[in-house]
XYZ file of C-alpha atoms in Angstrom:
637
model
C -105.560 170.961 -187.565
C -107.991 168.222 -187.738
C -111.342 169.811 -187.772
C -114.371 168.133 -187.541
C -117.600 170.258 -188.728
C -120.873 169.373 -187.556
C -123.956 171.056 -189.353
C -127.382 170.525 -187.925
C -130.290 171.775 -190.986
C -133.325 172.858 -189.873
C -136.969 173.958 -190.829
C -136.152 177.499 -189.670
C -132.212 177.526 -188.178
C -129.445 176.320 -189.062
C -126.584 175.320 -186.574
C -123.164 174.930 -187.301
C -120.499 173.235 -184.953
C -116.521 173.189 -185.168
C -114.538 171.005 -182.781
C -110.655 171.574 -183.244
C -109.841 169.226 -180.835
C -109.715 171.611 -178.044
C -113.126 173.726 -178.265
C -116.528 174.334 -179.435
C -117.397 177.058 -181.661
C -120.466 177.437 -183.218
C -123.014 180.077 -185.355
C -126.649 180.099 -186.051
C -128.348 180.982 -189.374
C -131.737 181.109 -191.053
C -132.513 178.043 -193.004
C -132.360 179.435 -196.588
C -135.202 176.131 -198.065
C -134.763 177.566 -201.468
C -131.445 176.716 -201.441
C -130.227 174.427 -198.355
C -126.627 174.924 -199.661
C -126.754 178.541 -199.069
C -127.430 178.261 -195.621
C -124.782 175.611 -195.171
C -121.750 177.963 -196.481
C -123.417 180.995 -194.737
C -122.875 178.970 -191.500
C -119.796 177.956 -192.043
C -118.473 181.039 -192.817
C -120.315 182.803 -189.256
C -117.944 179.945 -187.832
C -114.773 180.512 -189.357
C -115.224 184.324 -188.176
C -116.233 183.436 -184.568
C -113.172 180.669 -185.155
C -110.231 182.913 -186.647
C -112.064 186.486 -185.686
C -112.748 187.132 -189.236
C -114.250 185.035 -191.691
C -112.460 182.785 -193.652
C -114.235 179.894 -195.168
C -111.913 178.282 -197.805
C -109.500 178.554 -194.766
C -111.250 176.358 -192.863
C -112.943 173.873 -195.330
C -109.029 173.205 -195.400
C -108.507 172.362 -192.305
C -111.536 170.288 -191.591
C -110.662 166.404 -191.566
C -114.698 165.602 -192.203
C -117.979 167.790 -192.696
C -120.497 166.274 -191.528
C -124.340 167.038 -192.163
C -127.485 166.070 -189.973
C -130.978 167.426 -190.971
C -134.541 167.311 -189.965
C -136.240 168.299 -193.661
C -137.131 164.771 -193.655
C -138.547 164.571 -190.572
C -140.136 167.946 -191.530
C -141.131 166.888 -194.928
C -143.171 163.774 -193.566
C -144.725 166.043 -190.466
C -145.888 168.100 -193.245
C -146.575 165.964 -195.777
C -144.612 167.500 -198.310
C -142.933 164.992 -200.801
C -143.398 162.958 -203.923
C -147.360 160.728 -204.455
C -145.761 157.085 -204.336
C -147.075 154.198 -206.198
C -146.681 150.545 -205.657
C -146.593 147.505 -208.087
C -146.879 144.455 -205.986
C -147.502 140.454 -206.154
C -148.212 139.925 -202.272
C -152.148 139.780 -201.674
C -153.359 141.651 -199.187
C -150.476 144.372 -199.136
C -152.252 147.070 -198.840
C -153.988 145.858 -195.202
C -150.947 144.879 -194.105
C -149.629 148.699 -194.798
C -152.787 150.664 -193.157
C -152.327 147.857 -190.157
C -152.753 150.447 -187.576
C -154.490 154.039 -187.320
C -150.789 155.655 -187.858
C -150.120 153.537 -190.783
C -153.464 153.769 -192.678
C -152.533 157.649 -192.446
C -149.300 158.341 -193.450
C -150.412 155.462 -196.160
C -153.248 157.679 -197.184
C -151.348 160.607 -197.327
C -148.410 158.875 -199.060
C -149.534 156.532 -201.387
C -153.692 156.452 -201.411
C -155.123 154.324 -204.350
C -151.612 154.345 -206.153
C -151.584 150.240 -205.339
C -151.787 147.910 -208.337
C -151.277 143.701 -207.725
C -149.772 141.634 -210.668
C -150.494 138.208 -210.741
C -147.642 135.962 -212.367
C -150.000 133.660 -213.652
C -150.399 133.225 -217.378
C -148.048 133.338 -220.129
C -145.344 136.125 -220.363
C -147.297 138.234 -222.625
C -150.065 138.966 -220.473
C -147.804 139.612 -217.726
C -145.779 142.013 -219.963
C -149.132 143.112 -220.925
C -150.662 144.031 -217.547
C -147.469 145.254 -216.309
C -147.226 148.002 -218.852
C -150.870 148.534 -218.204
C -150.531 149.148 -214.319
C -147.355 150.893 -215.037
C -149.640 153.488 -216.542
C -152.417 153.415 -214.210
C -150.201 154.455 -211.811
C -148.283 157.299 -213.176
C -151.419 158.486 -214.534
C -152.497 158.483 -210.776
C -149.908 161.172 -210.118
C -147.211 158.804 -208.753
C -144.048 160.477 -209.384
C -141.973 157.329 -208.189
C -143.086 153.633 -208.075
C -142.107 150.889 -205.657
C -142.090 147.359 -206.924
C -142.654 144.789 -203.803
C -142.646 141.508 -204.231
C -142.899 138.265 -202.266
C -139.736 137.180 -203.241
C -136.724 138.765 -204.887
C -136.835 136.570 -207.747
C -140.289 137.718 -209.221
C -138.623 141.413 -208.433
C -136.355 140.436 -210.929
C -138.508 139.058 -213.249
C -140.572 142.171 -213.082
C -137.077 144.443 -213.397
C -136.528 142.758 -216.858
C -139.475 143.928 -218.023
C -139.941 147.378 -216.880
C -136.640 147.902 -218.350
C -137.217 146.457 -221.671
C -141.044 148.165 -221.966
C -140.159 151.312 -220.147
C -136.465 152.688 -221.779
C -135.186 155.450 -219.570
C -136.276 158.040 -222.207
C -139.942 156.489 -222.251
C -139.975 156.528 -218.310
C -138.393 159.720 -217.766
C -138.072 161.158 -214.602
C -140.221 158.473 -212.722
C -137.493 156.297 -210.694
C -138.529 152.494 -209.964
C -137.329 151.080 -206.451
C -137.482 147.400 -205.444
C -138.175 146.730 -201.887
C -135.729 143.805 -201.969
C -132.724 146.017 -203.354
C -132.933 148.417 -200.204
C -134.017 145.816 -197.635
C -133.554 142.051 -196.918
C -136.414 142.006 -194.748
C -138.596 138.763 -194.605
C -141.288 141.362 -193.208
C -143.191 142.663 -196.074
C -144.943 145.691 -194.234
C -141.356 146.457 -192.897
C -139.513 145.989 -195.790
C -142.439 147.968 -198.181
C -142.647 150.852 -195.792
C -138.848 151.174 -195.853
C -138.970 151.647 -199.685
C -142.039 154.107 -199.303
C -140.570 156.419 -197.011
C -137.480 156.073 -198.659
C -138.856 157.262 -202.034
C -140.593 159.757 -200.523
C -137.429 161.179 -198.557
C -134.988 160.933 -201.677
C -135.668 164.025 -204.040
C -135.782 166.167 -200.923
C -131.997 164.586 -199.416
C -130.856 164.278 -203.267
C -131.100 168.036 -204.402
C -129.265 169.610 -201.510
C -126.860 166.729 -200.982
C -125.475 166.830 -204.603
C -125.711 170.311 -204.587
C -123.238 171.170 -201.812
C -121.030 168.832 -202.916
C -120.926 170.209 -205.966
C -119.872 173.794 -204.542
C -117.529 172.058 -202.108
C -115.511 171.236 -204.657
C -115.149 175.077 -205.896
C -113.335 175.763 -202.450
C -111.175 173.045 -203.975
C -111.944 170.470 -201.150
C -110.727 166.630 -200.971
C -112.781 165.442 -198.325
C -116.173 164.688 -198.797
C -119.158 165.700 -197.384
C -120.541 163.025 -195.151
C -124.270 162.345 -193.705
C -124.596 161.660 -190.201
C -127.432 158.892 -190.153
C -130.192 158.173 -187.816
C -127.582 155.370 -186.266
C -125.465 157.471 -184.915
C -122.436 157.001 -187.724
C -121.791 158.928 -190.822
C -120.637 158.525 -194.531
C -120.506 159.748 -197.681
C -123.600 160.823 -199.986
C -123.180 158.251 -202.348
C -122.882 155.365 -199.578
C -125.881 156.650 -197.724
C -129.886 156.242 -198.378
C -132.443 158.792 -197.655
C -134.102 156.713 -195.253
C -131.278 156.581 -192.424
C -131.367 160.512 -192.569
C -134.813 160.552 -190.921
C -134.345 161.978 -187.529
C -130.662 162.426 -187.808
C -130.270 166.029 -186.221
C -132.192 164.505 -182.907
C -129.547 161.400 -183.200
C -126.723 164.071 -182.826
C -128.431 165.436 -179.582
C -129.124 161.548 -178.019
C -125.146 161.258 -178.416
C -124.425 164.417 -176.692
C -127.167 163.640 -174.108
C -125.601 160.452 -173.306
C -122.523 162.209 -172.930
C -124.271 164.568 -170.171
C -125.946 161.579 -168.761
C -122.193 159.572 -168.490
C -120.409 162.656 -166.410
C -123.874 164.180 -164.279
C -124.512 160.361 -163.031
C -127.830 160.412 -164.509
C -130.244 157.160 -164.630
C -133.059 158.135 -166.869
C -132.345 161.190 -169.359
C -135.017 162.252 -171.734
C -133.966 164.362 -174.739
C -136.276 167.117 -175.779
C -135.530 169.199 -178.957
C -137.325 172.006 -179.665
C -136.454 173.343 -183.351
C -138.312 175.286 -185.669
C -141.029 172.520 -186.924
C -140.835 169.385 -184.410
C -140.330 168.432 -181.264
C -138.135 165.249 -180.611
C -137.820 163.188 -177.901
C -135.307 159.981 -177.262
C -134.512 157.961 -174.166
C -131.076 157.433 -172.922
C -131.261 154.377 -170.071
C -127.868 155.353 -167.797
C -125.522 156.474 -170.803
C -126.837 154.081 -173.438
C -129.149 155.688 -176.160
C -131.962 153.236 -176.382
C -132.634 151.679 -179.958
C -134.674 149.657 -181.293
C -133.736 146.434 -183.423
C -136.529 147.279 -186.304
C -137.023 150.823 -186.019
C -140.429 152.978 -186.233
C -141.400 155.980 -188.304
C -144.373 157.838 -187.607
C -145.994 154.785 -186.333
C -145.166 152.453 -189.296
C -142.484 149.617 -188.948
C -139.334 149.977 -190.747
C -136.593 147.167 -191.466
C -133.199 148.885 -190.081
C -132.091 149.574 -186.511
C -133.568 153.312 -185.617
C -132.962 155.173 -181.957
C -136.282 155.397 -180.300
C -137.198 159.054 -181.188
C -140.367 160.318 -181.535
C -141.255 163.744 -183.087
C -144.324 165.722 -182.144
C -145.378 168.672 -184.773
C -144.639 171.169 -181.984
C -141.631 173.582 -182.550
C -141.118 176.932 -182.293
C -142.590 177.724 -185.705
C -145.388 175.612 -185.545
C -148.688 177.687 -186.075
C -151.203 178.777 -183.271
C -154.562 178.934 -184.781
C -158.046 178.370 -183.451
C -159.451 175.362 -184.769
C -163.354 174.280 -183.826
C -163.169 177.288 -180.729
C -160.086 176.244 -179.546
C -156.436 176.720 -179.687
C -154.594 174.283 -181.785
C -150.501 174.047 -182.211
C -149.631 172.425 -185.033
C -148.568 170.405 -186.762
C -147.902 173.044 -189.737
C -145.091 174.975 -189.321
C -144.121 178.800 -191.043
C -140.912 177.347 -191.161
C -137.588 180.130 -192.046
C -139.701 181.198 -194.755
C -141.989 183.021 -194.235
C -140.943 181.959 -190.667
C -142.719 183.505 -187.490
C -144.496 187.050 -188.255
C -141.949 188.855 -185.891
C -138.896 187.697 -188.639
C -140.971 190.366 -190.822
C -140.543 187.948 -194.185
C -144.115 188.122 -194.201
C -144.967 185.515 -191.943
C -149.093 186.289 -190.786
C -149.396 183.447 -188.861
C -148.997 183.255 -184.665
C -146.028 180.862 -183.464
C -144.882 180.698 -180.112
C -141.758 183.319 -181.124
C -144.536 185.345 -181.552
C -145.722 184.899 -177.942
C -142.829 185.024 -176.371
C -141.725 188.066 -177.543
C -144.981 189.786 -176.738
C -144.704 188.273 -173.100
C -141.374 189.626 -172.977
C -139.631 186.470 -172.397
C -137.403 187.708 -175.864
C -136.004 190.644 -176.306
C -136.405 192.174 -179.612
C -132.987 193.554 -180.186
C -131.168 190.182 -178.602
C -131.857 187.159 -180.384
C -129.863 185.227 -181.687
C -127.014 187.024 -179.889
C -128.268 190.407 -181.282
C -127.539 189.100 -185.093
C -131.584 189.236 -185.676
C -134.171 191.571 -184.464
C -137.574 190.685 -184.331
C -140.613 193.295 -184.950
C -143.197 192.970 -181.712
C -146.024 194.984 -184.259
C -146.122 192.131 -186.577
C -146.517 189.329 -184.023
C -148.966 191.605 -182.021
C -151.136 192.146 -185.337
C -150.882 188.017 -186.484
C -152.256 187.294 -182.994
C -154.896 189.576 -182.712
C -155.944 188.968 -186.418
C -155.510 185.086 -185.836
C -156.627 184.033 -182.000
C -157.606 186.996 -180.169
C -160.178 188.558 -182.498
C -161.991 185.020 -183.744
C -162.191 183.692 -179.879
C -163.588 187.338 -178.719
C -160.708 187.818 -176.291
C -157.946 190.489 -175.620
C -154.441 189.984 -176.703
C -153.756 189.622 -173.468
C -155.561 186.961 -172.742
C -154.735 185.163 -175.926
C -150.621 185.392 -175.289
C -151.888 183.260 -171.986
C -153.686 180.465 -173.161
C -151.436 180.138 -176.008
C -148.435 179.726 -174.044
C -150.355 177.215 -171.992
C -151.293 175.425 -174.920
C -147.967 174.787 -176.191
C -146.648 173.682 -172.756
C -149.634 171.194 -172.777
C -148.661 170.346 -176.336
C -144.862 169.917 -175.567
C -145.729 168.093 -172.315
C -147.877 165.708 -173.871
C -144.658 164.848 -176.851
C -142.756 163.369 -173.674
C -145.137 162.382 -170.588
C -145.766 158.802 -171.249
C -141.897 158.410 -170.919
C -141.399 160.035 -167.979
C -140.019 158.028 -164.672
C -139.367 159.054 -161.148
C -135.660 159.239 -162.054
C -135.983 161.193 -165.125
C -134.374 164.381 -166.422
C -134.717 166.018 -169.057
C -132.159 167.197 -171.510
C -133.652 170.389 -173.218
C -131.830 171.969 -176.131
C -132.732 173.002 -179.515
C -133.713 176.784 -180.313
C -136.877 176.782 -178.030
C -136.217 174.209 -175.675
C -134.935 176.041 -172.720
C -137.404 178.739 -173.362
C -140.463 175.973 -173.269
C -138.464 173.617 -170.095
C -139.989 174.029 -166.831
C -143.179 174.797 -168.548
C -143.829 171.671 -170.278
C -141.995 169.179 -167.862
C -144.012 170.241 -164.832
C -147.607 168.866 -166.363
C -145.420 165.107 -167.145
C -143.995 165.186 -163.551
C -140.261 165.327 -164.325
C -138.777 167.928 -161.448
C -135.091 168.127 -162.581
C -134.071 170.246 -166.151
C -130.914 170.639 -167.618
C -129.845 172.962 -170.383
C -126.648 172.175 -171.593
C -124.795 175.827 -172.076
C -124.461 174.626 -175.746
C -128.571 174.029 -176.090
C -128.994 175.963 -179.225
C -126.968 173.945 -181.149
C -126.910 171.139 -178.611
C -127.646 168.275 -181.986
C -124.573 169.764 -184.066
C -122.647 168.942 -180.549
C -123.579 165.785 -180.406
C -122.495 164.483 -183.665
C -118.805 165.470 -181.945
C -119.366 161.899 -180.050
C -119.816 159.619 -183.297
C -117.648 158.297 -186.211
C -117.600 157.062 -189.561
C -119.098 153.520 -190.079
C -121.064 151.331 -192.049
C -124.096 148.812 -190.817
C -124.724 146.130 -192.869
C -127.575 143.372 -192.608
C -127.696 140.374 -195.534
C -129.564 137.114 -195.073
C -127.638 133.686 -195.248
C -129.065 131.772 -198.032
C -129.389 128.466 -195.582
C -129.442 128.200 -191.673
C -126.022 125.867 -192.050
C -122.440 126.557 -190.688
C -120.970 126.777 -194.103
C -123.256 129.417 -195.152
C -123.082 132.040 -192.591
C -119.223 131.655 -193.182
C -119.319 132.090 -197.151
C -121.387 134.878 -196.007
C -119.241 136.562 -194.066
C -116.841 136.090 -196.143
C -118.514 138.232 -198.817
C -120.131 140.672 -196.531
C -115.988 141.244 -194.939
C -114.884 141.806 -199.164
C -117.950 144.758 -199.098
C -116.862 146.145 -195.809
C -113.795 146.680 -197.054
C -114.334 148.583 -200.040
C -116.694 150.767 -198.831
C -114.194 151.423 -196.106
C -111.891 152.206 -198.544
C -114.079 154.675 -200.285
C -114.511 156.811 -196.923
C -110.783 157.027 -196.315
C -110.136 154.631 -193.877
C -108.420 150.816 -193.928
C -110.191 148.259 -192.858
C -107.496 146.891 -190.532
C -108.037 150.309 -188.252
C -111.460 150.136 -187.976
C -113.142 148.408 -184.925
C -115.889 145.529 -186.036
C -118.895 144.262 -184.283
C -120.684 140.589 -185.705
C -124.149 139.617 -184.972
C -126.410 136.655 -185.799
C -129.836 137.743 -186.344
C -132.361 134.731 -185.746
C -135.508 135.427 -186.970
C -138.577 133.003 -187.723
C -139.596 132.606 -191.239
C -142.025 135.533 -191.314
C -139.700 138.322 -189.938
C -140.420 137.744 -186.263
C -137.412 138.015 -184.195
C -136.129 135.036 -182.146
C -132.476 136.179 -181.365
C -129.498 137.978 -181.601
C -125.684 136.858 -180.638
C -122.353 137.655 -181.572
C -120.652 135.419 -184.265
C -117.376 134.861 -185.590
C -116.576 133.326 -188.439
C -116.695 129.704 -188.326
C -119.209 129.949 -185.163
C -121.197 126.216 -185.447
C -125.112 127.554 -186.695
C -128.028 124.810 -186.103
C -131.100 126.818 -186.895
C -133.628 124.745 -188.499
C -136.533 126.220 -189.767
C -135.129 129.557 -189.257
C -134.009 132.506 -190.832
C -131.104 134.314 -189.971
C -129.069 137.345 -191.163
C -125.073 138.541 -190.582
C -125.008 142.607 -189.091
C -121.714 143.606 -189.435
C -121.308 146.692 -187.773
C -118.150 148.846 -188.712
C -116.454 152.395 -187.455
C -113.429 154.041 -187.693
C -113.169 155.856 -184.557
C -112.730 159.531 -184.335
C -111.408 161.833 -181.375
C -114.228 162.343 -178.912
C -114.804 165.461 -176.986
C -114.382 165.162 -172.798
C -117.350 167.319 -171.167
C -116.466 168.191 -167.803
C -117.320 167.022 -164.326
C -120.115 168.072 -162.030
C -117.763 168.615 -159.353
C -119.447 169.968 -156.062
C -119.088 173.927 -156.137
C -120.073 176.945 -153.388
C -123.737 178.093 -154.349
C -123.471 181.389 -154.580
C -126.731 184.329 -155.665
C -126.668 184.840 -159.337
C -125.869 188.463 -160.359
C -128.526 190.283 -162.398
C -127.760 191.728 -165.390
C -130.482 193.724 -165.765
C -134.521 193.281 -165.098
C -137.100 192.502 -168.392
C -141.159 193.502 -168.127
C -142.597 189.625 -168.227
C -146.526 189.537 -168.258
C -147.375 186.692 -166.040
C -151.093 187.060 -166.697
C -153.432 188.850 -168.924
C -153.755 191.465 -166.222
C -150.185 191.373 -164.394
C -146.684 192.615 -165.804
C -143.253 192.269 -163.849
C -140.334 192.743 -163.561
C -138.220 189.555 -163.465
C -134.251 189.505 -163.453
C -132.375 188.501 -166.374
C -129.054 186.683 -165.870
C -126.609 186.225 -168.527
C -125.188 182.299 -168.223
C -121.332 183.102 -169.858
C -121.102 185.748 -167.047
C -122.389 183.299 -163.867
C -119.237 181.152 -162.396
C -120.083 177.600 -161.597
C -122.455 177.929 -158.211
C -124.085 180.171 -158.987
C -128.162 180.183 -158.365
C -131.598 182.044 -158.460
C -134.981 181.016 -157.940
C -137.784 181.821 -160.667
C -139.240 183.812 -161.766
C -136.150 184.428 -163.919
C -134.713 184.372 -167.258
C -131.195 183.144 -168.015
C -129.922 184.220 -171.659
C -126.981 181.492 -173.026
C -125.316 181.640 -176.054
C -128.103 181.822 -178.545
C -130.706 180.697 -176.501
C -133.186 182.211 -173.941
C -133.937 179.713 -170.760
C -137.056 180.506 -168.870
C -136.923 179.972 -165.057
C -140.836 179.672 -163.813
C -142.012 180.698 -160.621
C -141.716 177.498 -157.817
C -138.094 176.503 -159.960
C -134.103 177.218 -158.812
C -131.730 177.458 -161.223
C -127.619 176.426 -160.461
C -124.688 176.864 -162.701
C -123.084 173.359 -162.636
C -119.297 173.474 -162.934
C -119.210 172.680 -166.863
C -121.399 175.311 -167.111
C -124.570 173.814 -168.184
C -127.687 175.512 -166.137
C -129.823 172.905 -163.936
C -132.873 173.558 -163.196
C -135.217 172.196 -160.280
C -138.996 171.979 -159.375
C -139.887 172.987 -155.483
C -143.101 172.891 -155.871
């Protein structure tokens, strides 16, 4: 069997996905952050059992054909700001302004690298370059920075610069404090583009580089040949050593924009927004009819970066994220409890409110059913991190708090997604607390139509089922002249080829895709067209760049048809107490999705339990099983 595993890593779960070509089976686990690779093999085994009916990992390591991993700690890690101080050596005046251009940048700059900026001017003999070199060196790990970036106008003075760093700072003198130049990660005319790629990319490595190496490491005790392989934030995968921290950045909500483009392609949809709910963010993506839309220089957290990036956002907002009162008033975010101590009802410890902790004192969760029953959550230590946390410092009942804090985090999910929303738009919610959050936060944005795909709680791990292994490549052509965008794809075809080797795959079965990129002399895009080699090139005055885009194609999975089917009422399982106010309680049916046949439907209020997930049906929305058995929800009102 040629098994494809798809992980999806967390701040607080952990989903694992196998596709054997036929089905889906997948387990959840807590995020174990003291040791991601725990929580990787504890996954994996969950699967095999649910797979085989007992567990039996080496089994199916075996019979996997790739493992691939997707993870959000470094969208987590820059939410929370929890990463190495950088420092920058630079020769381009004015860097730092061009860095802190806008009120997102001058933050994340602030909290990233701060006063850790030192210029060196190249003028004057060699020793006093060598001189002041060593001496901002200094000044800057003496600042704290615990990795430096060297940026430079050109790639040439990074070289000159290189020589002497490595002849006045020996690896044993240096130590543990890496040097990265801009230029080596990122031909980008752009300086603020091609800077704040290296900045977030030094700040992302030691957290990718510890797990990573780590689980490869015990991979190889099950005596496995095939690598493990990250799935990037461009929708392909490949192996550790071929990939940079950087293109792992909002990888996990990549995985769901593939599978939501999938639902978009068979449901007919036009406009299909993607809204994951895990344990620390929100994310949110656009797919335009089936196409996930991307943009050609990508954005971080509101600062420019210089590769190709899907256009996802990600709101501090998950189901984590603290509650607090801040300045009289209920806050959500951005900090999250994360797995550990995680929400106070996972009884690690947690004393903090998160909406887990609301909805289980609403009753929208059942104590003794989450996470299919494998978890249960203690109602005495959410009710007493509440009361000790909102109720008691805004002088209200714990009633009243549960209210206004759900409200708050609708408002606070709405708000992630609202500016996107269309008259034609759905939205695609999945993720841990995405169904539960749904109609609640898409009502206040105007979107009327929901759907939860039945595999919602590990909807991103799904989603990496519709990508393959491939490379991207960008190099600039030395001169704007026919013969030197051919020597250059010449060279760039050599490269492609041995790294295609190195994943397992010949060159000659891969499928390729050529583009020109015409830019002005600054970075500012003019153009982009397909090439082949030879194509005449009459740019003067411009710059341009070969993207060679290649991927060896793996065996998709075929979701199934929203064929018209009979509506018919959904049974009730049973009936849960829901408070609906701080002075009303009901009783609202529960419905339990892998027992409803396509057709069926309910009107809210109502709760719908999937496979590891809870989906909450509001009061003024219907709910219909579609005939692939994803639930659809609809607004009346």
């Amino acid at each position: 069997m040629n098994a494809l595993i798809n992980i999806d890593n967390g701040g607080t779960l952990t989903d694992v996905c196998l596709w054997d070509g036929d089905r889906f089976t997948f387990a959840k686990t807590l995020t174990t952050p003291h040791d991601l690779s725990a929580c990787l093999f504890e996954g994996i085994e969950k699967v095999s059992a649910a797979h085989f009916g007992e567990a039996d990992t080496e089994k199916l390591l075996h019979q996997a054909k790739h493992i691939r991993y997707s993870t959000t700690q470094g969208t987590n890690a820059l939410v929370e700001r929890r990463g190495p101080m950088i420092g920058v050596l630079t020769s381009i005046p004015g860097l730092d302004g061009l860095l802190r251009a806008t009120g997102p940048a001058q933050d994340l700059f602030d909290g990233l690298v701060g006063d850790r900026l030192a210029r060196i001017d190249f003028e004057g003999s060699a020793e006093t370059i060598e001189f002041e070199v060593v001496q901002l060196v200094n000044r800057l790990t003496t600042a704290g920075a615990a990795r430096v970036v060297v940026a430079c106008a050109n790639p040439a003075e990074e070289h000159r610069l290189r020589e002497v760093l490595l002849r006045k700072f020996p690896r044993h003198l240096l130590g543990s404090i890496p040097i990265i130049y801009s230029w080596d990660l990122a031909g980008d005319r752009d300086h603020a583009r091609r800077v704040w790629s290296c900045v977030l990319n030094a700040f992302l490595h030691p957290t990718m580089e510890r797990f990573l190496y780590g689980a490869e490491r015990r991979l190889k005790e099950y005596r496995v040949t095939n690598p493990l392989l990250v799935y990037r934030n461009d929708g392909a995968s490949s192996r550790v050593a071929k990939s940079i921290a950087l293109k792992s950045y909002s990888s996990g909500p990549r995985g769901g924009l593939e599978g939501t483009a999938a639902l978009a392609r068979v449901y007919g949809l036009k406009h299909t927004l993607m809204m994951d709910i895990g344990g620390t963010t929100t994310d949110v993506g656009v797919v335009d009819g089936d196409q996930v839309a991307v943009s050609l220089r990508g954005e971080i957290r509101g600062v420019p970066i210089s590769y190709p990036m899907s256009d996802i956002h990600s709101a501090g907002v998950g189901g984590s994220s603290v509650i607090s009162v801040r300045d009289g008033a209920i806050a959500v975010g951005p900090r999250s409890v994360g797995a550990a101590p995680g929400p106070a009802c996972f009884g690690f410890g947690g004393k903090e409110a998160t909406i887990t902790d609301v909805n289980l004192l609403l009753g929208v969760l059942d104590a003794d059913t989450y996470l299919d029953g494998t978890f249960t959550l203690d109602a005495d230590r959410s009710r007493a991190a509440i009361s000790e946390t909102v109720a008691r410092p805004l002088g209200i009942s714990l009633e009243e708090a549960l209210i206004r804090m759900e409200q708050a985090y609708f408002e606070a999910v709405s708000e992630s997604f609202a500016a996107l929303v269309t008259p034609d738009t759905t939205l695609a919610a999945f993720g841990g607390a995405g169904p539960m959050s749904a109609a609640g936060a898409a009502r206040p944005a105007g979107v009327r139509r929901v759907l939860i795909p039945r595999t919602a709680a590990v909807f991103s791990a799904v989603g990496i089922s519709f990508s393959d292994v491939g490379k991207t490549y960008e190099v600039q052509v030395p001169e704007a002249t026919t013969e030197a965008a051919a020597a250059t794809h010449a060279n760039l075809l050599v490269r492609a080829e041995r790294d295609m080797f190195q994943e397992g795959y010949d060159l000659e079965v891969c499928e390729t895709a050529w583009d020109l990129v015409i830019e002005e002399s600054d970075g500012t895009h003019v153009a982009t067209s397909g090439y082949n080699a030879g194509d005449p090139v009459d740019e003067p005055g411009r710059s341009l760049s070969l993207r060679l885009t290649v991927t060896a194609p793996l065996g998709h999975p075929e979701l199934s048809k929203d064929t018209p089917v009979a509506e018919s009422p959904a049974a009730v399982a049973r009936t849960r107490e829901v408070r609906s106010a701080p002075d009303r309680v009901e009783a609202i049916p529960v419905h339990v999705l892998d027992d409803l046949p396509a057709g069926a439907a309910g009107a809210g209020p109502a709760i719908v339990e999937g496979p590891f997930f809870t989906a909450r049906v509001l009061p003024g929305w219907t709910f219909r099983v579609t005939a692939a058995g994803d639930l659809l929800l609809e607004d009346t009102l």
